[in-house]
Coordinates of C-alpha atoms and ligand atoms in Angstrom, one line a residue:
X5 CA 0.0 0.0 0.0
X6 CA 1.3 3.3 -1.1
X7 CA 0.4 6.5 0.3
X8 CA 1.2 9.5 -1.7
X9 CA 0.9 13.2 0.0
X10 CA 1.8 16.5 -1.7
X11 CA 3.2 18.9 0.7
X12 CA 3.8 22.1 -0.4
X13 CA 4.9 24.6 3.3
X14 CA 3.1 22.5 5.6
X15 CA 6.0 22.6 8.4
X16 CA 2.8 23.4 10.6
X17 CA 1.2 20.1 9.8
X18 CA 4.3 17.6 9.1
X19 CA 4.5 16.4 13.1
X20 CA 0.6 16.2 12.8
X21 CA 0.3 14.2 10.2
X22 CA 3.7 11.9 10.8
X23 CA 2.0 10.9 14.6
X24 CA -1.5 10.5 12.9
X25 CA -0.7 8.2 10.3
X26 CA 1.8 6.0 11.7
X27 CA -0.7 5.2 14.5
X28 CA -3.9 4.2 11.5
X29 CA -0.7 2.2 10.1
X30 CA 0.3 0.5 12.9
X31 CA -3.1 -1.4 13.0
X32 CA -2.8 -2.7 9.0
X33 CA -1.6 -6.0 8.4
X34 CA -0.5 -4.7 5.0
X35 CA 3.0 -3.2 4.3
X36 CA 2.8 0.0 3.3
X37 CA 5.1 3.5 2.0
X38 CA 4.7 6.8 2.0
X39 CA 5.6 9.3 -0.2
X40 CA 6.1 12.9 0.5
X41 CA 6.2 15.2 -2.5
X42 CA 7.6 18.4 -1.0
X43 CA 6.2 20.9 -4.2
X44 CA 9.3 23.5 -3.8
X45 CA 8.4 25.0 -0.3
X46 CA 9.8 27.8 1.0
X47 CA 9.6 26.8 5.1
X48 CA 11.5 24.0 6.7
X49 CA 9.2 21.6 5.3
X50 CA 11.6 19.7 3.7
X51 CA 14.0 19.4 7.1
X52 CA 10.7 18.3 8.9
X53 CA 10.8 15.3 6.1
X54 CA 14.2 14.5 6.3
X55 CA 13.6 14.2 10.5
X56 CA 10.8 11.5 9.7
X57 CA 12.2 10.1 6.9
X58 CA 15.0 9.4 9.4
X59 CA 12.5 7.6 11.7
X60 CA 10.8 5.7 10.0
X61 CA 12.3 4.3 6.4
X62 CA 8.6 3.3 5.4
X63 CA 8.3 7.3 4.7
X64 CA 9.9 8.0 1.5
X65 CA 10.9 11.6 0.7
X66 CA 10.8 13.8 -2.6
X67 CA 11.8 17.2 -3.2
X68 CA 10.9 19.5 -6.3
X69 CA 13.6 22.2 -7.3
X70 CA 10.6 24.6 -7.3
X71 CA 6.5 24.8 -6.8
X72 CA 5.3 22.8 -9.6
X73 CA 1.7 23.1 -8.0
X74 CA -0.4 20.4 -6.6
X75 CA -1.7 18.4 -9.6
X76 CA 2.0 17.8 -10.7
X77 CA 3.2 16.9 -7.0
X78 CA 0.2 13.9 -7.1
X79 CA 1.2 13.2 -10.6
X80 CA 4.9 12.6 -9.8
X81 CA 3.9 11.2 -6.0
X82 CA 1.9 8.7 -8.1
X83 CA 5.2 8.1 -10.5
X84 CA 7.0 7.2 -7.5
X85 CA 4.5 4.8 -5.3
X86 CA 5.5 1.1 -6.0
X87 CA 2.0 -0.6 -3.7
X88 CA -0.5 -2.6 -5.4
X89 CA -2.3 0.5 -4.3
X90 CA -2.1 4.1 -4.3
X91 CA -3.8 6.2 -2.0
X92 CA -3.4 9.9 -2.4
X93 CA -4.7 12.6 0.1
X94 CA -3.8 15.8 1.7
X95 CA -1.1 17.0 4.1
X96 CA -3.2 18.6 5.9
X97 CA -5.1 16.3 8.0
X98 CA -8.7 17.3 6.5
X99 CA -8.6 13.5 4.8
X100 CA -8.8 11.6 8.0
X101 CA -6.5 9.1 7.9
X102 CA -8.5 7.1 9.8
X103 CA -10.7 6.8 6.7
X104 CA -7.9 5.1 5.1
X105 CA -9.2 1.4 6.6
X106 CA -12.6 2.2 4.7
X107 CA -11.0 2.5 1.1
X108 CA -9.0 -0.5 1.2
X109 CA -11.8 -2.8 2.6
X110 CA -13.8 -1.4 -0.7
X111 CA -10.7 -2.2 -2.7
X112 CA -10.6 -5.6 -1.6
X113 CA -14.2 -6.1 -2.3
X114 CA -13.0 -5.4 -6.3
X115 CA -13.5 -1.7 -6.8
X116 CA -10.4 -0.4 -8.6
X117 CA -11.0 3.2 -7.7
X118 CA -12.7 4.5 -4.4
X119 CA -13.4 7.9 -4.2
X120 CA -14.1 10.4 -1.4
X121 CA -17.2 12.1 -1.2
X122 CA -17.3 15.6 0.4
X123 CA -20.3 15.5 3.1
X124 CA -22.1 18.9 2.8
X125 CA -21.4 21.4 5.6
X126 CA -24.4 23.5 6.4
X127 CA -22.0 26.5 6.7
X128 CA -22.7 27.8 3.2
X129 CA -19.8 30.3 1.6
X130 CA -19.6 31.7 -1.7
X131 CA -15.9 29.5 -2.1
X132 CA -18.7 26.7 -1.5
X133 CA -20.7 28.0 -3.8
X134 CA -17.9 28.7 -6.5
X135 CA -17.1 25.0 -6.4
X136 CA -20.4 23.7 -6.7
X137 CA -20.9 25.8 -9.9
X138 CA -17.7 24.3 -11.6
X139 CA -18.7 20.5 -10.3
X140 CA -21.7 20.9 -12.1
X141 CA -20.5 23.0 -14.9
X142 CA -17.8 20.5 -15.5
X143 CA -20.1 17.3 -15.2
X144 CA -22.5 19.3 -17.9
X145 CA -19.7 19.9 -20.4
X146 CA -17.3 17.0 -20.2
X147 CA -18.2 13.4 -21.6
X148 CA -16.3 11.7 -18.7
X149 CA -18.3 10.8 -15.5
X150 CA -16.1 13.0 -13.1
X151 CA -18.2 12.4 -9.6
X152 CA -19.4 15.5 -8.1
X153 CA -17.9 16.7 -5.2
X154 CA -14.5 14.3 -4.8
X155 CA -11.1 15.6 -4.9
X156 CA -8.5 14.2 -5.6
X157 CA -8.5 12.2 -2.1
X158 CA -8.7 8.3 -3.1
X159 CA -7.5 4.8 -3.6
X160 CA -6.4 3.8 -6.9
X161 CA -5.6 0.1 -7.9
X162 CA -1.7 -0.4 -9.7
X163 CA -4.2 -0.6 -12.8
X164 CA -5.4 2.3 -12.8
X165 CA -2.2 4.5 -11.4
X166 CA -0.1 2.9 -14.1
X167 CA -2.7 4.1 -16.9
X168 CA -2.2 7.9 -15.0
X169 CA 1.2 7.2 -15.2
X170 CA 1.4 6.8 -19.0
X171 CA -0.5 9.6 -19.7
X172 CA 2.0 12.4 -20.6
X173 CA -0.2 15.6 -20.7
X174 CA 1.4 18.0 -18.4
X175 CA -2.0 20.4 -17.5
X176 CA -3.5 17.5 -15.5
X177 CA -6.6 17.2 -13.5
X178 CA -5.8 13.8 -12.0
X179 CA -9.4 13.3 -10.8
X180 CA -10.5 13.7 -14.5
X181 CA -8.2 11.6 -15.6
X182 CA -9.1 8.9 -12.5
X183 CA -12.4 9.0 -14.2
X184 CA -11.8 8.7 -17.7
X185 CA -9.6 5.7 -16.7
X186 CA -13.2 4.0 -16.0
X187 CA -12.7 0.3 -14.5
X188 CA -14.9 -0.4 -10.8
X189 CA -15.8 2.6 -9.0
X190 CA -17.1 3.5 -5.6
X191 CA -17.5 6.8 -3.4
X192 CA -17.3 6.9 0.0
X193 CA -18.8 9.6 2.5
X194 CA -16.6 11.6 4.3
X195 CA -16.9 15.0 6.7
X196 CA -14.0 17.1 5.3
X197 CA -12.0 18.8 8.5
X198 CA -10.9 21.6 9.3
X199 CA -6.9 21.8 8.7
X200 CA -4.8 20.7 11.1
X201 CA -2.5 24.1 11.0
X202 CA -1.3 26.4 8.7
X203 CA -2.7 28.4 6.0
X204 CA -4.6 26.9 2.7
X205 CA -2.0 26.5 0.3
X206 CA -4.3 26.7 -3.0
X207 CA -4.9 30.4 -3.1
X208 CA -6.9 31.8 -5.7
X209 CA -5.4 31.5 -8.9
X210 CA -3.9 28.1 -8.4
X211 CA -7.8 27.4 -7.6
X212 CA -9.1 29.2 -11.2
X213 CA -6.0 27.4 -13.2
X214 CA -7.0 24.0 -11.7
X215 CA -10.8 24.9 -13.0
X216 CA -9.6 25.6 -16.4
X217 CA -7.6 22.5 -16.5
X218 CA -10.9 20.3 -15.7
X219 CA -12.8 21.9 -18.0
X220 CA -10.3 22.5 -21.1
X221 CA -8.6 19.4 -20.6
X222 CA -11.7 17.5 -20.5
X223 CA -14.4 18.9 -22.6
X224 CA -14.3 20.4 -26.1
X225 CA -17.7 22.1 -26.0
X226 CA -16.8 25.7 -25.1
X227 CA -15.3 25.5 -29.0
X228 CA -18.3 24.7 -30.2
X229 CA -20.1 26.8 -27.4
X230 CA -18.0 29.9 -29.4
X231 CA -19.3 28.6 -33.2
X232 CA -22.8 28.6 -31.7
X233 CA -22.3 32.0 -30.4
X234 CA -20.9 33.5 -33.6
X235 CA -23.6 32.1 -35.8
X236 CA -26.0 33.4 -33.1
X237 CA -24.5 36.8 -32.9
X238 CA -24.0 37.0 -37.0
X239 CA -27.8 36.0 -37.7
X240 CA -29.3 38.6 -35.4
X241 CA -26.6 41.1 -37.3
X242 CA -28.1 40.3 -40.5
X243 CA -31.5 40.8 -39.6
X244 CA -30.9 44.3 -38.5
X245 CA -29.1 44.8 -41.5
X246 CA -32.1 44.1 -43.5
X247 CA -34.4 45.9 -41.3
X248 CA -32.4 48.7 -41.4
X249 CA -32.3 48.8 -45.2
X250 CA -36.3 48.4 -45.1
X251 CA -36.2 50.9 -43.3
X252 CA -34.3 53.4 -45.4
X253 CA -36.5 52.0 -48.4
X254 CA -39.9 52.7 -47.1
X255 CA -39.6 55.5 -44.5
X256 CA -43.0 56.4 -44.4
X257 CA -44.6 52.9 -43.9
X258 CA -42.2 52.3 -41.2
X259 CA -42.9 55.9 -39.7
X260 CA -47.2 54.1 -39.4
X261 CA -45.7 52.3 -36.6
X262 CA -43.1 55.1 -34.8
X263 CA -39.9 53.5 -36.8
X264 CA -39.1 56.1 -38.7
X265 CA -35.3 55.9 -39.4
X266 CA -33.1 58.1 -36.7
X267 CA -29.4 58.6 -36.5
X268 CA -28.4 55.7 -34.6
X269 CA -25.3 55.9 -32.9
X270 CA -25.7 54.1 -30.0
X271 CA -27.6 51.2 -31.5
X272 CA -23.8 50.8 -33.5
X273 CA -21.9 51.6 -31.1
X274 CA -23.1 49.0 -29.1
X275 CA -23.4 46.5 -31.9
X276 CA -19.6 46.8 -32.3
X277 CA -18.3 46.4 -28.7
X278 CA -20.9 43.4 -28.8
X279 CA -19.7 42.0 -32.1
X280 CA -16.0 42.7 -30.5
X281 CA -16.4 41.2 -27.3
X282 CA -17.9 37.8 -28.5
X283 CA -15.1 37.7 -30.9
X284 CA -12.6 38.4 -28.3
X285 CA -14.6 35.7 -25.6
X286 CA -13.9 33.2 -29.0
X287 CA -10.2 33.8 -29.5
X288 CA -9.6 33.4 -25.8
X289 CA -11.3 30.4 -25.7
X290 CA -9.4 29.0 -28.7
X291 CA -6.3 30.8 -26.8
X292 CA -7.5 28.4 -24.0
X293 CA -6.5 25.1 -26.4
X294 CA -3.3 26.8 -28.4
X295 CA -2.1 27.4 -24.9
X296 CA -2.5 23.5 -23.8
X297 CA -1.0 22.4 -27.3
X298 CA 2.0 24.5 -26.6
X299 CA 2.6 23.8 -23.6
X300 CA 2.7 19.9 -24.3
X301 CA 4.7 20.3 -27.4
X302 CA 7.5 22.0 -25.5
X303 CA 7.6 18.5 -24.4
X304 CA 9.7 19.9 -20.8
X305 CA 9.6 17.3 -18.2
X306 CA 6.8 17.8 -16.1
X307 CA 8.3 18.5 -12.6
X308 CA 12.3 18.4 -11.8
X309 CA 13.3 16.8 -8.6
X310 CA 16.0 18.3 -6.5
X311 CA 16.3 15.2 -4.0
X312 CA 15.0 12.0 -2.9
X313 CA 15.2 10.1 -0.7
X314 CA 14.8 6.4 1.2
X315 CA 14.6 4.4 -2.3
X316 CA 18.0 2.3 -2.7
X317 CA 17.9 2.9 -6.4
X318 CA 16.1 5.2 -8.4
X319 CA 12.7 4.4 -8.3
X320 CA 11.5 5.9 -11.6
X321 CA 12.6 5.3 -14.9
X322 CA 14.2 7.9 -16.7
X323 CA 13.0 6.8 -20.3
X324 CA 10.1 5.4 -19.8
X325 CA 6.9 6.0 -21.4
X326 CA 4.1 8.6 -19.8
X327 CA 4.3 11.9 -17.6
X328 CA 8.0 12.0 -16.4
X329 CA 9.8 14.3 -14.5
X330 CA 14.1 15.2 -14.4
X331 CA 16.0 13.8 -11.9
X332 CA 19.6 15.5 -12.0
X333 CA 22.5 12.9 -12.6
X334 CA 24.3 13.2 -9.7
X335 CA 21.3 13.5 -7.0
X336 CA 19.4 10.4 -8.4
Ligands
UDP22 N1 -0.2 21.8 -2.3 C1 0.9 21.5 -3.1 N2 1.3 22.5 -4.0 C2 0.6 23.7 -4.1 C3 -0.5 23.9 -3.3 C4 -0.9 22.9 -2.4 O1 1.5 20.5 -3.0 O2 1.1 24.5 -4.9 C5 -0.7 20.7 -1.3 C6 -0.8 21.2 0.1 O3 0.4 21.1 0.8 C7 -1.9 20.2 0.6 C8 -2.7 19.9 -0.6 O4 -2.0 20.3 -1.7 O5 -1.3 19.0 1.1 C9 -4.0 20.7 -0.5 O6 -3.8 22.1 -0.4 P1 -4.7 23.0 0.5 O7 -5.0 22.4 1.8 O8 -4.1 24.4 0.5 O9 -6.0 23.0 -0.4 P2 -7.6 23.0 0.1 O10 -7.7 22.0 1.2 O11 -7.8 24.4 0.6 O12 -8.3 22.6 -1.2
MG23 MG1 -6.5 21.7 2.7

């Protein structure tokens, strides 16, 4: 059993998290790892690491030269598990490990991926509300079944994390891909906590850029959302046009019904900053996909590791297929 945990300045948490987990596994018969991704962190994070990584060689430690962001510290964490499972959750103690016993049971009974389920707090605040709009916006747009409500907190089968693993797209939204993987799924209930310490490490933008991910990575429709819109927006141009030529044409039967033809500079006006912002909305959303096709054609590795360690050998290989990152020669 593999647990991978992105940490990105979470010295607050670390001791937390160590004393938390090592009790939940001290009661499983399995044997299991886990894997700290520090994402480039800027506190003593990493020291905190190498103190339990000293402990206890069942915790294996990574160390990105910079923050790569979340996404790409579960990606590589992910890389680097070896267990017939993978179970990926948060540094900050708001997945109970004490849930952990729940997933594996379900994985035993033959789900290949078991998911947690947000329980709804009552406490209703417009960062609630924001993610339930992209939940749903993303479950109308995209073909994939991506569950409503789960993160990226879950148990994967070696199946299923080898097919991540192979995937090389760099913009990921590893819960998207979990679900287009398909194979057995399951949710499980949970009550989200309240972090053990620390600040919330996924400020706004990181939070909008995640969003964007799920939905561009995922669905195509906003393209043809933008087509829609500009044959939309054209046909309602050409009908003015020809009632404005009517117009000109037969001023007096128009003037029957209080149409007579006035100078009209705010009806074009506004026509044009329309016309101009749907065609601006369009390119950006095209912008949306060039972006993504650049950025994977660059074909950089996805994250670049500093350090590791408590593997004997390197425990990812360098050439092989699927999302890598670049271990430095003489660290590996
Ligand atoms: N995290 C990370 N890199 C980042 C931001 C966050 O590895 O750039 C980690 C963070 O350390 C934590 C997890 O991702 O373990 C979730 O972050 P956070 O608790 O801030 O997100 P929230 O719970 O508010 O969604
Ligand atoms: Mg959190």
């Amino acid at each position: 059993m593999s647990v991978v945990i992105p940490c990105y300045n979470e010295e607050d948490v670390l001791g937390e998290l160590y004393r938390r987990l090592s009790q939940v596994l001290g009661s499983w018969e399995e044997t299991a790892e886990i894997v700290l991704v520090d994402d480039g962190s800027t506190d003593t994070t990493w020291s905190k690491m190498e103190a339990i990584q000293q402990k206890d060689s069942r915790w294996r430690i990574v160390r990105f030269s910079r923050n790569f962001g979340h996404q790409t510290a579960v990606s590589a964490g992910l890389r680097y598990a070896a267990g017939s499972a993978v179970i990926v959750m948060d540094a900050d103690l708001q997945d109970p490990p004490e849930e952990l016993r729940r997933f594996i049971s379900k994985w035993k009974d033959g789900y290949e991926v078991v998911y947690a389920v947000r329980r709804h707090r009552k406490r209703g605040t417009l960062k609630r509300a924001a993610y339930k709009t992209f939940y749903r916006l993303l479950s109308g747009l995209s073909n994939h079944d991506i569950p409503l409500d789960s993160g990226d907190f879950c148990l994967m089968d070696r199946t299923v994390v080898d097919l991540i693993n192979r995937m090389p797209e760099k913009n990921r939204f590893v819960r998207g891909l979990r679900a287009w993987a398909g194979f057995r799924k399951t949710g499980i209930e949970y009550e989200r906590r309240e972090r053990a310490g620390g600040e919330p490490k996924y400020t706004g933008t990181k939070l909008l850029k995640l969003a964007a991910d799920g939905i561009f990575s995922f669905s195509a429709t906003p393209l043809r959302l933008a087509t829609v819109l500009g044959l939309v927006v054209s046909g309602i141009s050409f009908l003015g046009a020809g009632f404005t030529l009517f117009q000109r044409l037969f001023p007096d039967w128009f003037a029957q019904f209080g149409l007579a033809p006035v100078p009209g500079y705010a009806t074009i006006v506004i026509s044009i900053l329309f016309v101009g912002g749907v065609q601006l909305v369009c390119i950006g959303l095209v912008g949306e996909y060039v972006g993504r096709i650049y950025d994977e054609t660059k074909q950089r590795p996805a994250w670049v590791v500093e350090e590791q360690q408590g593997w004997e050998e390197s425990p990812v290989e360098p050439s092989s297929v699927g999302i890598t990152g670049y271990v430095p020669e003489r660290r590996s």
